[in-house]
Amino acid sequence: MANRTGPVLVIGGGIGGLATALALAKKGYRSQVLEQAHDFKEIGAGIQLGPNVFKMFSLLGLLDDIHRLATFPENLIMMDCVTAKEVTRIPLGREFLDRFQFPYALIHRADLLNVFLKACQQSGLITLDTSRKVTALTDHGDRVSVSTNEGPTYEGVALVGADGLWSTIRSLLLHDGNPRISGHIAYRAVLPTEEVPERLRWQTMAFWAGEKTHLVIYPIRGGELTNLVAVFHSKRYEEGWDSFGDPAELHERFAGTCEEVRTMLSKIESWRMWVLCDREPVKCWTRGRVALLGDAAHPMLQYLAQGACMAVEDAVCLANQLEQAGGDFERAFQAYNQMRYLRTARAQLTARLYGEVYHASGVAREVRNQVLSQRTPQQAYDGLAWIYDGIEGTPPRSS
Ligand SMILES: Cc1cc2nc3c(=O)[nH]c(=O)nc-3n(C[C@H](O)[C@H](O)[C@H](O)COP(=O)(O)OP(=O)(O)OC[C@H]3O[C@@H](n4cnc5c(N)ncnc54)[C@H](O)[C@@H]3O)c2cc1C
């Protein structure tokens, strides 16, 4: 008989970890979230949400809260960074909604995390602890225990490692080394929209594709703020998610781009820098009563804007499998792994491919522009359907 008495230990209180705790609670399972940071917090930047994750928000009862905080762009537009001409656009209005049932949205990361955090805090089944860095784990067969840097140990019926790209739980479970450094660097910043020239204030997700560079610009917080992500190839291979960028390097990399792009880049004095990494997809990321989830399981480059969306899908899938297995964690985790690995591997590999296409140079860039400019909205929707149609889920049995 499966041990169901203790909490499920959820390591990491990012989007994936909090979504897991909430999805488990919706199925009646207790959890204990352990987060290494002093607070549950996300970096000050935007994030894109595809209709597939809205389907998950709906199952988790979060739709109204997200709708209140999100911005709904009219189009996804790709511009050529060199010529400043539009390459292609995907309309996100009525036609999109009819096709995918749920919208495409842009949101501040802190707002998204807070929606999950509030829902977790309101659940009587979730305990949230910060300043707890998990360093070791033992699977005893009928339970799991972990040690933390700060001293306390915790015991639970099972463990979900949602501890991100540099996951400790993954290294203890799979021993497969560090993530792959892609050679692409992202600089991120948010600025008040009033500082953006009026002609560049678009109610859209604008993607300016250049040669080995691109710039993403979109509104968040109802248009009050504008989110910028500038990506370029660089040999500065430092680990880390939160160091300051070097504006001189950025301006040098974007020197060959159009006036619109350079104007936007000049608005920002202080950038945060990310070294973009992923991993080769693997088939197995669970063992016994331990499972990985989100970036810990299948980190991907950001070119599909799906890492967080996939983490939330993972959470719903895992909780559904647990319900279906009647609380048998080993069976549920295996079923979860089986149901998720191909979809998330496809996202990992497609994200790399998109990166190549977005950063195409020379003739390859011209071919890209020619092919994409001939694409109809219907063809674009069909090409994205494998992601945006999302996964099946079952509604919660308790709230
Ligand atoms: C530039 C960029 C743009 C992106 N844009 C998008 C987008 O538009 N849409 C999208 O869906 N995704 C996007 N992503 C991807 C998305 O940010 C990630 O996939 C997502 O945040 C992963 O969530 P997670 O919960 O798995 O991991 P994380 O967000 O990394 O959370 C892991 C948590 O675990 C904690 N932790 C780590 N180790 C330990 C430990 N040992 N003990 C306790 N706690 C620990 C960390 O402090 C952290 O809070 C983007 C990524 C980048 C870099």
mmCIF file of C-alpha atoms in Angstrom, residues 6-383:
data_model
loop_
_atom_site.group_PDB
_atom_site.id
_atom_site.type_symbol
_atom_site.label_atom_id
_atom_site.label_comp_id
_atom_site.label_asym_id
_atom_site.label_seq_id
_atom_site.Cartn_x
_atom_site.Cartn_y
_atom_site.Cartn_z
ATOM 1 C CA GLY A 6 3.409 12.747 4.957
ATOM 2 C CA PRO A 7 3.734 15.709 2.615
ATOM 3 C CA VAL A 8 5.281 15.587 -0.835
ATOM 4 C CA LEU A 9 8.544 17.510 -0.643
ATOM 5 C CA VAL A 10 8.746 20.090 -3.445
ATOM 6 C CA ILE A 11 12.271 21.443 -3.864
ATOM 7 C CA GLY A 12 12.279 24.938 -5.385
ATOM 8 C CA GLY A 13 9.632 27.631 -5.144
ATOM 9 C CA GLY A 14 9.751 29.013 -8.678
ATOM 10 C CA ILE A 15 6.872 28.791 -11.111
ATOM 11 C CA GLY A 16 7.299 25.013 -11.498
ATOM 12 C CA GLY A 17 7.533 24.294 -7.757
ATOM 13 C CA LEU A 18 4.570 26.449 -6.727
ATOM 14 C CA ALA A 19 2.482 25.100 -9.626
ATOM 15 C CA THR A 20 3.297 21.576 -8.406
ATOM 16 C CA ALA A 21 2.265 22.319 -4.824
ATOM 17 C CA LEU A 22 -0.982 23.841 -6.055
ATOM 18 C CA ALA A 23 -1.779 21.048 -8.506
ATOM 19 C CA LEU A 24 -1.145 18.456 -5.762
ATOM 20 C CA ALA A 25 -3.380 20.366 -3.344
ATOM 21 C CA LYS A 26 -6.157 20.408 -5.951
ATOM 22 C CA LYS A 27 -6.001 16.615 -5.880
ATOM 23 C CA GLY A 28 -5.997 16.516 -2.073
ATOM 24 C CA TYR A 29 -2.246 15.979 -1.475
ATOM 25 C CA ARG A 30 -0.221 17.821 1.145
ATOM 26 C CA SER A 31 3.134 19.322 0.191
ATOM 27 C CA GLN A 32 6.108 21.023 1.782
ATOM 28 C CA VAL A 33 7.867 23.538 -0.474
ATOM 29 C CA LEU A 34 11.544 24.253 0.270
ATOM 30 C CA GLU A 35 13.013 27.335 -1.414
ATOM 31 C CA GLN A 36 16.666 28.341 -1.011
ATOM 32 C CA ALA A 37 16.103 32.097 -1.400
ATOM 33 C CA HIS A 38 14.920 34.330 1.448
ATOM 34 C CA ASP A 39 11.678 35.069 -0.423
ATOM 35 C CA PHE A 40 9.574 33.585 -3.157
ATOM 36 C CA LYS A 41 10.498 35.953 -5.914
ATOM 37 C CA GLU A 42 10.966 36.209 -9.664
ATOM 38 C CA ILE A 43 13.243 38.562 -11.529
ATOM 39 C CA GLY A 44 11.824 41.864 -12.760
ATOM 40 C CA ALA A 45 11.040 40.939 -16.343
ATOM 41 C CA GLY A 46 8.171 39.855 -18.522
ATOM 42 C CA ILE A 47 7.160 36.398 -19.641
ATOM 43 C CA GLN A 48 5.001 35.187 -22.524
ATOM 44 C CA LEU A 49 2.165 32.775 -21.895
ATOM 45 C CA GLY A 50 0.833 30.531 -24.649
ATOM 46 C CA PRO A 51 -2.755 29.245 -24.746
ATOM 47 C CA ASN A 52 -1.512 25.829 -23.578
ATOM 48 C CA VAL A 53 -0.618 27.226 -20.153
ATOM 49 C CA PHE A 54 -3.937 29.105 -19.960
ATOM 50 C CA LYS A 55 -5.611 25.716 -20.209
ATOM 51 C CA MET A 56 -3.609 24.721 -17.112
ATOM 52 C CA PHE A 57 -4.536 27.976 -15.313
ATOM 53 C CA SER A 58 -8.138 27.081 -15.981
ATOM 54 C CA LEU A 59 -7.719 23.627 -14.378
ATOM 55 C CA LEU A 60 -5.916 25.210 -11.409
ATOM 56 C CA GLY A 61 -8.617 27.854 -10.903
ATOM 57 C CA LEU A 62 -6.272 30.780 -11.676
ATOM 58 C CA LEU A 63 -7.812 32.116 -14.862
ATOM 59 C CA ASP A 64 -9.457 35.232 -13.368
ATOM 60 C CA ASP A 65 -6.343 36.295 -11.444
ATOM 61 C CA ILE A 66 -4.126 35.913 -14.498
ATOM 62 C CA HIS A 67 -6.606 37.756 -16.710
ATOM 63 C CA ARG A 68 -6.563 40.707 -14.308
ATOM 64 C CA LEU A 69 -2.763 41.024 -14.480
ATOM 65 C CA ALA A 70 -1.894 40.005 -18.034
ATOM 66 C CA THR A 71 -1.616 42.105 -21.170
ATOM 67 C CA PHE A 72 -3.117 40.664 -24.341
ATOM 68 C CA PRO A 73 -1.156 41.593 -27.470
ATOM 69 C CA GLU A 74 -2.893 41.919 -30.816
ATOM 70 C CA ASN A 75 -0.184 40.169 -32.823
ATOM 71 C CA LEU A 76 3.106 38.337 -32.688
ATOM 72 C CA ILE A 77 5.187 40.261 -35.213
ATOM 73 C CA MET A 78 8.599 39.390 -36.594
ATOM 74 C CA MET A 79 10.591 42.361 -37.933
ATOM 75 C CA ASP A 80 13.905 42.212 -39.727
ATOM 76 C CA CYS A 81 16.495 43.934 -37.536
ATOM 77 C CA VAL A 82 18.544 45.089 -40.521
ATOM 78 C CA THR A 83 15.893 46.440 -42.915
ATOM 79 C CA ALA A 84 13.264 47.361 -40.281
ATOM 80 C CA LYS A 85 10.657 45.670 -42.485
ATOM 81 C CA GLU A 86 7.969 43.351 -41.203
ATOM 82 C CA VAL A 87 8.674 39.689 -42.022
ATOM 83 C CA THR A 88 5.520 38.028 -40.740
ATOM 84 C CA ARG A 89 2.758 38.353 -38.175
ATOM 85 C CA ILE A 90 0.501 35.976 -36.283
ATOM 86 C CA PRO A 91 -2.825 37.589 -35.355
ATOM 87 C CA LEU A 92 -3.825 36.847 -31.749
ATOM 88 C CA GLY A 93 -7.435 38.060 -31.896
ATOM 89 C CA ARG A 94 -10.714 36.254 -32.482
ATOM 90 C CA GLU A 95 -9.325 33.813 -35.065
ATOM 91 C CA PHE A 96 -6.577 32.708 -32.650
ATOM 92 C CA LEU A 97 -9.047 32.313 -29.788
ATOM 93 C CA ASP A 98 -11.393 30.279 -31.959
ATOM 94 C CA ARG A 99 -8.511 28.035 -32.955
ATOM 95 C CA PHE A 100 -6.898 27.486 -29.523
ATOM 96 C CA GLN A 101 -9.734 28.287 -27.050
ATOM 97 C CA PHE A 102 -7.376 30.282 -24.834
ATOM 98 C CA PRO A 103 -5.425 33.542 -25.407
ATOM 99 C CA TYR A 104 -1.778 34.500 -25.761
ATOM 100 C CA ALA A 105 -0.599 36.874 -23.047
ATOM 101 C CA LEU A 106 2.304 38.851 -21.621
ATOM 102 C CA ILE A 107 2.787 39.264 -17.895
ATOM 103 C CA HIS A 108 5.317 40.495 -15.360
ATOM 104 C CA ARG A 109 7.050 37.449 -13.853
ATOM 105 C CA ALA A 110 6.547 38.707 -10.310
ATOM 106 C CA ASP A 111 2.793 39.019 -10.961
ATOM 107 C CA LEU A 112 2.644 35.461 -12.292
ATOM 108 C CA LEU A 113 4.586 34.037 -9.357
ATOM 109 C CA ASN A 114 2.417 35.976 -6.910
ATOM 110 C CA VAL A 115 -0.742 34.437 -8.353
ATOM 111 C CA PHE A 116 0.696 30.987 -7.613
ATOM 112 C CA LEU A 117 2.038 32.078 -4.226
ATOM 113 C CA LYS A 118 -1.285 33.540 -3.102
ATOM 114 C CA ALA A 119 -3.144 30.400 -4.160
ATOM 115 C CA CYS A 120 -0.598 28.238 -2.293
ATOM 116 C CA GLN A 121 -0.852 30.397 0.841
ATOM 117 C CA GLN A 122 -4.634 30.078 0.785
ATOM 118 C CA SER A 123 -4.488 26.293 0.580
ATOM 119 C CA GLY A 124 -4.518 24.489 3.892
ATOM 120 C CA LEU A 125 -2.478 21.682 2.325
ATOM 121 C CA ILE A 126 0.728 23.562 1.462
ATOM 122 C CA THR A 127 3.577 24.550 3.792
ATOM 123 C CA LEU A 128 6.026 27.076 2.374
ATOM 124 C CA ASP A 129 9.545 27.444 3.790
ATOM 125 C CA THR A 130 12.195 29.832 2.493
ATOM 126 C CA SER A 131 15.958 29.965 3.252
ATOM 127 C CA ARG A 132 16.143 26.192 2.832
ATOM 128 C CA LYS A 133 18.759 25.042 0.354
ATOM 129 C CA VAL A 134 18.481 21.287 -0.146
ATOM 130 C CA THR A 135 21.879 19.613 -0.352
ATOM 131 C CA ALA A 136 21.224 15.870 -0.010
ATOM 132 C CA LEU A 137 18.397 13.387 -0.364
ATOM 133 C CA THR A 138 17.711 9.784 0.601
ATOM 134 C CA ASP A 139 14.988 7.628 -0.888
ATOM 135 C CA HIS A 140 14.144 5.114 1.870
ATOM 136 C CA GLY A 141 11.755 3.160 -0.347
ATOM 137 C CA ASP A 142 8.609 4.087 1.556
ATOM 138 C CA ARG A 143 9.569 7.751 2.194
ATOM 139 C CA VAL A 144 12.138 10.378 1.223
ATOM 140 C CA SER A 145 14.252 12.651 3.407
ATOM 141 C CA VAL A 146 16.388 15.674 2.601
ATOM 142 C CA SER A 147 19.033 17.732 4.374
ATOM 143 C CA THR A 148 19.390 21.466 4.012
ATOM 144 C CA ASN A 149 22.350 23.799 4.251
ATOM 145 C CA GLU A 150 20.647 25.669 7.056
ATOM 146 C CA GLY A 151 20.384 22.559 9.306
ATOM 147 C CA PRO A 152 16.809 21.272 9.349
ATOM 148 C CA THR A 153 16.007 17.965 7.674
ATOM 149 C CA TYR A 154 12.622 17.157 6.160
ATOM 150 C CA GLU A 155 10.813 13.922 5.483
ATOM 151 C CA GLY A 156 8.039 13.290 2.993
ATOM 152 C CA VAL A 157 6.222 10.567 1.101
ATOM 153 C CA ALA A 158 7.862 11.564 -2.179
ATOM 154 C CA LEU A 159 9.947 14.377 -3.664
ATOM 155 C CA VAL A 160 9.623 16.626 -6.709
ATOM 156 C CA GLY A 161 12.815 18.411 -7.763
ATOM 157 C CA ALA A 162 11.666 21.727 -9.243
ATOM 158 C CA ASP A 163 14.970 23.434 -8.523
ATOM 159 C CA GLY A 164 15.658 24.839 -11.953
ATOM 160 C CA LEU A 165 18.440 24.792 -14.504
ATOM 161 C CA TRP A 166 21.265 24.173 -11.996
ATOM 162 C CA SER A 167 19.234 21.542 -10.123
ATOM 163 C CA THR A 168 20.853 19.858 -7.133
ATOM 164 C CA ILE A 169 18.207 17.138 -7.195
ATOM 165 C CA ARG A 170 19.028 16.353 -10.831
ATOM 166 C CA SER A 171 22.721 16.041 -10.056
ATOM 167 C CA LEU A 172 21.921 13.656 -7.172
ATOM 168 C CA LEU A 173 19.497 11.636 -9.311
ATOM 169 C CA LEU A 174 21.061 11.578 -12.786
ATOM 170 C CA HIS A 175 24.728 12.577 -12.235
ATOM 171 C CA ASP A 176 24.807 13.987 -15.763
ATOM 172 C CA GLY A 177 26.941 17.071 -15.295
ATOM 173 C CA ASN A 178 26.257 20.725 -15.964
ATOM 174 C CA PRO A 179 23.814 22.206 -18.490
ATOM 175 C CA ARG A 180 25.042 22.969 -22.009
ATOM 176 C CA ILE A 181 26.133 26.586 -22.460
ATOM 177 C CA SER A 182 24.620 27.715 -25.755
ATOM 178 C CA GLY A 183 26.929 30.646 -26.489
ATOM 179 C CA HIS A 184 23.900 32.953 -26.563
ATOM 180 C CA ILE A 185 23.564 35.705 -23.981
ATOM 181 C CA ALA A 186 20.370 37.531 -23.016
ATOM 182 C CA TYR A 187 20.263 41.052 -21.630
ATOM 183 C CA ARG A 188 16.981 41.939 -19.990
ATOM 184 C CA ALA A 189 15.482 45.203 -18.841
ATOM 185 C CA VAL A 190 12.111 46.796 -18.163
ATOM 186 C CA LEU A 191 11.429 50.478 -18.724
ATOM 187 C CA PRO A 192 8.456 52.786 -18.191
ATOM 188 C CA THR A 193 6.559 52.903 -21.492
ATOM 189 C CA GLU A 194 6.435 56.698 -21.341
ATOM 190 C CA GLU A 195 10.170 56.584 -22.140
ATOM 191 C CA VAL A 196 9.532 54.647 -25.363
ATOM 192 C CA PRO A 197 9.104 56.841 -28.467
ATOM 193 C CA GLU A 198 5.403 56.837 -29.399
ATOM 194 C CA ARG A 199 6.007 55.348 -32.833
ATOM 195 C CA LEU A 200 7.506 52.252 -31.135
ATOM 196 C CA ARG A 201 4.717 51.711 -28.576
ATOM 197 C CA TRP A 202 3.064 48.671 -30.098
ATOM 198 C CA GLN A 203 0.301 46.613 -28.519
ATOM 199 C CA THR A 204 2.105 43.561 -29.747
ATOM 200 C CA MET A 205 4.835 41.037 -29.061
ATOM 201 C CA ALA A 206 7.507 42.359 -31.420
ATOM 202 C CA PHE A 207 10.434 40.219 -32.345
ATOM 203 C CA TRP A 208 13.273 42.020 -34.174
ATOM 204 C CA ALA A 209 15.406 39.304 -35.770
ATOM 205 C CA GLY A 210 18.958 40.203 -36.753
ATOM 206 C CA GLU A 211 22.176 38.486 -37.705
ATOM 207 C CA LYS A 212 23.284 36.519 -34.604
ATOM 208 C CA THR A 213 21.150 38.912 -32.578
ATOM 209 C CA HIS A 214 17.527 39.616 -31.788
ATOM 210 C CA LEU A 215 15.533 41.989 -29.687
ATOM 211 C CA VAL A 216 12.146 41.200 -28.160
ATOM 212 C CA ILE A 217 9.916 44.111 -27.117
ATOM 213 C CA TYR A 218 6.511 43.848 -25.508
ATOM 214 C CA PRO A 219 4.229 45.693 -23.093
ATOM 215 C CA ILE A 220 3.416 44.406 -19.607
ATOM 216 C CA ARG A 221 1.305 45.696 -16.681
ATOM 217 C CA GLY A 222 -1.388 46.978 -19.021
ATOM 218 C CA GLY A 223 1.166 48.831 -21.126
ATOM 219 C CA GLU A 224 2.625 50.792 -18.205
ATOM 220 C CA LEU A 225 5.967 48.982 -18.626
ATOM 221 C CA THR A 226 7.878 47.764 -21.665
ATOM 222 C CA ASN A 227 9.882 44.554 -21.470
ATOM 223 C CA LEU A 228 13.102 44.224 -23.492
ATOM 224 C CA VAL A 229 15.167 41.102 -24.107
ATOM 225 C CA ALA A 230 18.256 41.519 -26.291
ATOM 226 C CA VAL A 231 20.011 38.294 -27.295
ATOM 227 C CA PHE A 232 23.337 37.888 -29.069
ATOM 228 C CA HIS A 233 26.124 35.380 -29.561
ATOM 229 C CA SER A 234 29.016 35.858 -27.176
ATOM 230 C CA LYS A 235 31.930 33.937 -25.755
ATOM 231 C CA ARG A 236 31.392 35.279 -22.240
ATOM 232 C CA TYR A 237 30.568 31.928 -20.718
ATOM 233 C CA GLU A 238 29.922 32.861 -17.129
ATOM 234 C CA GLU A 239 27.405 30.854 -15.170
ATOM 235 C CA GLY A 240 24.623 32.744 -13.578
ATOM 236 C CA TRP A 241 21.247 34.260 -13.969
ATOM 237 C CA ASP A 242 21.557 37.594 -12.426
ATOM 238 C CA SER A 243 24.726 39.477 -13.182
ATOM 239 C CA PHE A 244 24.895 42.917 -14.728
ATOM 240 C CA GLY A 245 25.374 43.205 -18.480
ATOM 241 C CA ASP A 246 27.934 45.344 -20.277
ATOM 242 C CA PRO A 247 26.077 47.964 -22.413
ATOM 243 C CA ALA A 248 29.230 48.542 -24.510
ATOM 244 C CA GLU A 249 29.244 44.902 -25.622
ATOM 245 C CA LEU A 250 25.531 45.059 -26.356
ATOM 246 C CA HIS A 251 25.815 48.165 -28.520
ATOM 247 C CA GLU A 252 28.757 46.665 -30.384
ATOM 248 C CA ARG A 253 26.772 43.482 -31.169
ATOM 249 C CA PHE A 254 23.761 45.461 -32.379
ATOM 250 C CA ALA A 255 25.803 48.034 -34.330
ATOM 251 C CA GLY A 256 24.547 46.745 -37.703
ATOM 252 C CA THR A 257 20.868 46.914 -36.789
ATOM 253 C CA CYS A 258 18.230 49.460 -37.784
ATOM 254 C CA GLU A 259 17.630 52.801 -36.080
ATOM 255 C CA GLU A 260 14.457 51.561 -34.293
ATOM 256 C CA VAL A 261 16.364 48.773 -32.542
ATOM 257 C CA ARG A 262 19.308 50.970 -31.604
ATOM 258 C CA THR A 263 16.928 53.625 -30.259
ATOM 259 C CA MET A 264 15.246 51.092 -27.992
ATOM 260 C CA LEU A 265 18.583 49.728 -26.749
ATOM 261 C CA SER A 266 19.828 53.233 -25.973
ATOM 262 C CA LYS A 267 16.931 53.768 -23.552
ATOM 263 C CA ILE A 268 18.406 51.336 -21.043
ATOM 264 C CA GLU A 269 21.434 52.043 -18.887
ATOM 265 C CA SER A 270 21.366 49.009 -16.648
ATOM 266 C CA TRP A 271 20.867 45.495 -18.014
ATOM 267 C CA ARG A 272 20.736 42.111 -16.333
ATOM 268 C CA MET A 273 22.603 39.355 -18.105
ATOM 269 C CA TRP A 274 21.773 35.647 -18.515
ATOM 270 C CA VAL A 275 23.979 33.003 -20.028
ATOM 271 C CA LEU A 276 21.491 30.871 -21.934
ATOM 272 C CA CYS A 277 21.768 27.134 -21.383
ATOM 273 C CA ASP A 278 19.818 23.968 -22.084
ATOM 274 C CA ARG A 279 20.416 20.236 -21.994
ATOM 275 C CA GLU A 280 20.159 17.315 -24.348
ATOM 276 C CA PRO A 281 16.714 15.786 -23.805
ATOM 277 C CA VAL A 282 16.741 12.618 -21.689
ATOM 278 C CA LYS A 283 14.153 9.870 -21.545
ATOM 279 C CA CYS A 284 14.111 9.323 -17.800
ATOM 280 C CA TRP A 285 14.005 11.869 -15.022
ATOM 281 C CA THR A 286 12.317 9.938 -12.215
ATOM 282 C CA ARG A 287 13.533 7.237 -9.889
ATOM 283 C CA GLY A 288 11.447 5.586 -7.173
ATOM 284 C CA ARG A 289 9.717 8.317 -5.207
ATOM 285 C CA VAL A 290 11.749 11.144 -6.731
ATOM 286 C CA ALA A 291 10.800 13.063 -9.889
ATOM 287 C CA LEU A 292 12.191 16.129 -11.650
ATOM 288 C CA LEU A 293 10.003 18.877 -13.094
ATOM 289 C CA GLY A 294 10.352 22.063 -15.166
ATOM 290 C CA ASP A 295 13.858 23.308 -15.944
ATOM 291 C CA ALA A 296 15.365 20.684 -13.630
ATOM 292 C CA ALA A 297 13.994 17.998 -15.960
ATOM 293 C CA HIS A 298 14.123 19.565 -19.420
ATOM 294 C CA PRO A 299 15.755 23.003 -19.562
ATOM 295 C CA MET A 300 15.273 24.650 -22.936
ATOM 296 C CA LEU A 301 16.397 27.804 -24.683
ATOM 297 C CA GLN A 302 13.815 30.589 -24.522
ATOM 298 C CA TYR A 303 13.156 30.804 -28.274
ATOM 299 C CA LEU A 304 9.776 29.057 -28.050
ATOM 300 C CA ALA A 305 8.780 31.008 -24.920
ATOM 301 C CA GLN A 306 7.677 27.728 -23.376
ATOM 302 C CA GLY A 307 9.958 26.818 -20.429
ATOM 303 C CA ALA A 308 7.591 28.048 -17.738
ATOM 304 C CA CYS A 309 4.517 26.941 -19.685
ATOM 305 C CA MET A 310 5.937 23.408 -19.846
ATOM 306 C CA ALA A 311 6.736 23.470 -16.110
ATOM 307 C CA VAL A 312 3.080 24.254 -15.322
ATOM 308 C CA GLU A 313 1.926 21.512 -17.702
ATOM 309 C CA ASP A 314 4.316 19.122 -15.899
ATOM 310 C CA ALA A 315 2.755 20.039 -12.563
ATOM 311 C CA VAL A 316 -0.804 19.377 -13.729
ATOM 312 C CA CYS A 317 0.209 16.137 -15.434
ATOM 313 C CA LEU A 318 2.060 14.879 -12.358
ATOM 314 C CA ALA A 319 -0.892 15.566 -10.063
ATOM 315 C CA ASN A 320 -3.293 13.910 -12.511
ATOM 316 C CA GLN A 321 -1.118 10.806 -12.688
ATOM 317 C CA LEU A 322 -0.962 10.645 -8.911
ATOM 318 C CA GLU A 323 -4.724 10.759 -8.720
ATOM 319 C CA GLN A 324 -5.044 8.060 -11.374
ATOM 320 C CA ALA A 325 -2.495 5.820 -9.629
ATOM 321 C CA GLY A 326 -4.471 6.122 -6.388
ATOM 322 C CA GLY A 327 -1.499 7.666 -4.572
ATOM 323 C CA ASP A 328 1.098 5.108 -5.733
ATOM 324 C CA PHE A 329 3.980 7.552 -6.180
ATOM 325 C CA GLU A 330 6.367 5.286 -8.054
ATOM 326 C CA ARG A 331 3.742 4.309 -10.599
ATOM 327 C CA ALA A 332 2.475 7.889 -10.912
ATOM 328 C CA PHE A 333 5.968 9.346 -11.391
ATOM 329 C CA GLN A 334 6.791 6.789 -14.080
ATOM 330 C CA ALA A 335 3.538 7.534 -15.898
ATOM 331 C CA TYR A 336 4.195 11.289 -15.593
ATOM 332 C CA ASN A 337 7.715 10.869 -17.026
ATOM 333 C CA GLN A 338 6.377 8.721 -19.855
ATOM 334 C CA MET A 339 3.677 11.243 -20.729
ATOM 335 C CA ARG A 340 5.988 14.269 -20.660
ATOM 336 C CA TYR A 341 9.390 13.368 -22.045
ATOM 337 C CA LEU A 342 8.614 13.441 -25.770
ATOM 338 C CA ARG A 343 6.610 16.664 -25.682
ATOM 339 C CA THR A 344 9.222 18.491 -23.621
ATOM 340 C CA ALA A 345 12.095 17.029 -25.686
ATOM 341 C CA ARG A 346 10.395 18.326 -28.818
ATOM 342 C CA ALA A 347 10.168 21.756 -27.198
ATOM 343 C CA GLN A 348 13.872 21.626 -26.222
ATOM 344 C CA LEU A 349 14.954 20.692 -29.747
ATOM 345 C CA THR A 350 12.554 23.049 -31.520
ATOM 346 C CA ALA A 351 13.711 25.936 -29.344
ATOM 347 C CA ARG A 352 17.286 25.373 -30.565
ATOM 348 C CA LEU A 353 16.065 25.311 -34.152
ATOM 349 C CA TYR A 354 14.101 28.539 -33.698
ATOM 350 C CA GLY A 355 17.274 30.131 -32.309
ATOM 351 C CA GLU A 356 19.084 29.262 -35.561
ATOM 352 C CA VAL A 357 16.241 30.666 -37.663
ATOM 353 C CA TYR A 358 15.919 33.866 -35.646
ATOM 354 C CA HIS A 359 19.664 34.561 -35.845
ATOM 355 C CA ALA A 360 20.142 33.593 -39.495
ATOM 356 C CA SER A 361 22.754 35.588 -41.421
ATOM 357 C CA GLY A 362 23.378 36.381 -45.077
ATOM 358 C CA VAL A 363 21.436 34.326 -47.615
ATOM 359 C CA ALA A 364 19.947 32.162 -44.856
ATOM 360 C CA ARG A 365 18.350 35.324 -43.469
ATOM 361 C CA GLU A 366 16.884 36.150 -46.860
ATOM 362 C CA VAL A 367 15.510 32.628 -47.256
ATOM 363 C CA ARG A 368 13.946 32.859 -43.797
ATOM 364 C CA ASN A 369 12.309 36.164 -44.616
ATOM 365 C CA GLN A 370 11.016 34.904 -47.939
ATOM 366 C CA VAL A 371 9.538 31.697 -46.493
ATOM 367 C CA LEU A 372 8.006 33.308 -43.420
ATOM 368 C CA SER A 373 6.575 36.280 -45.306
ATOM 369 C CA GLN A 374 4.541 33.900 -47.477
ATOM 370 C CA ARG A 375 3.032 32.094 -44.476
ATOM 371 C CA THR A 376 -0.682 32.614 -43.826
ATOM 372 C CA PRO A 377 -2.043 32.979 -40.280
ATOM 373 C CA GLN A 378 -3.735 29.609 -40.712
ATOM 374 C CA GLN A 379 -0.415 27.968 -41.596
ATOM 375 C CA ALA A 380 1.204 29.619 -38.586
ATOM 376 C CA TYR A 381 -1.551 28.318 -36.293
ATOM 377 C CA ASP A 382 -1.219 24.822 -37.748
ATOM 378 C CA GLY A 383 2.545 24.882 -37.187
#
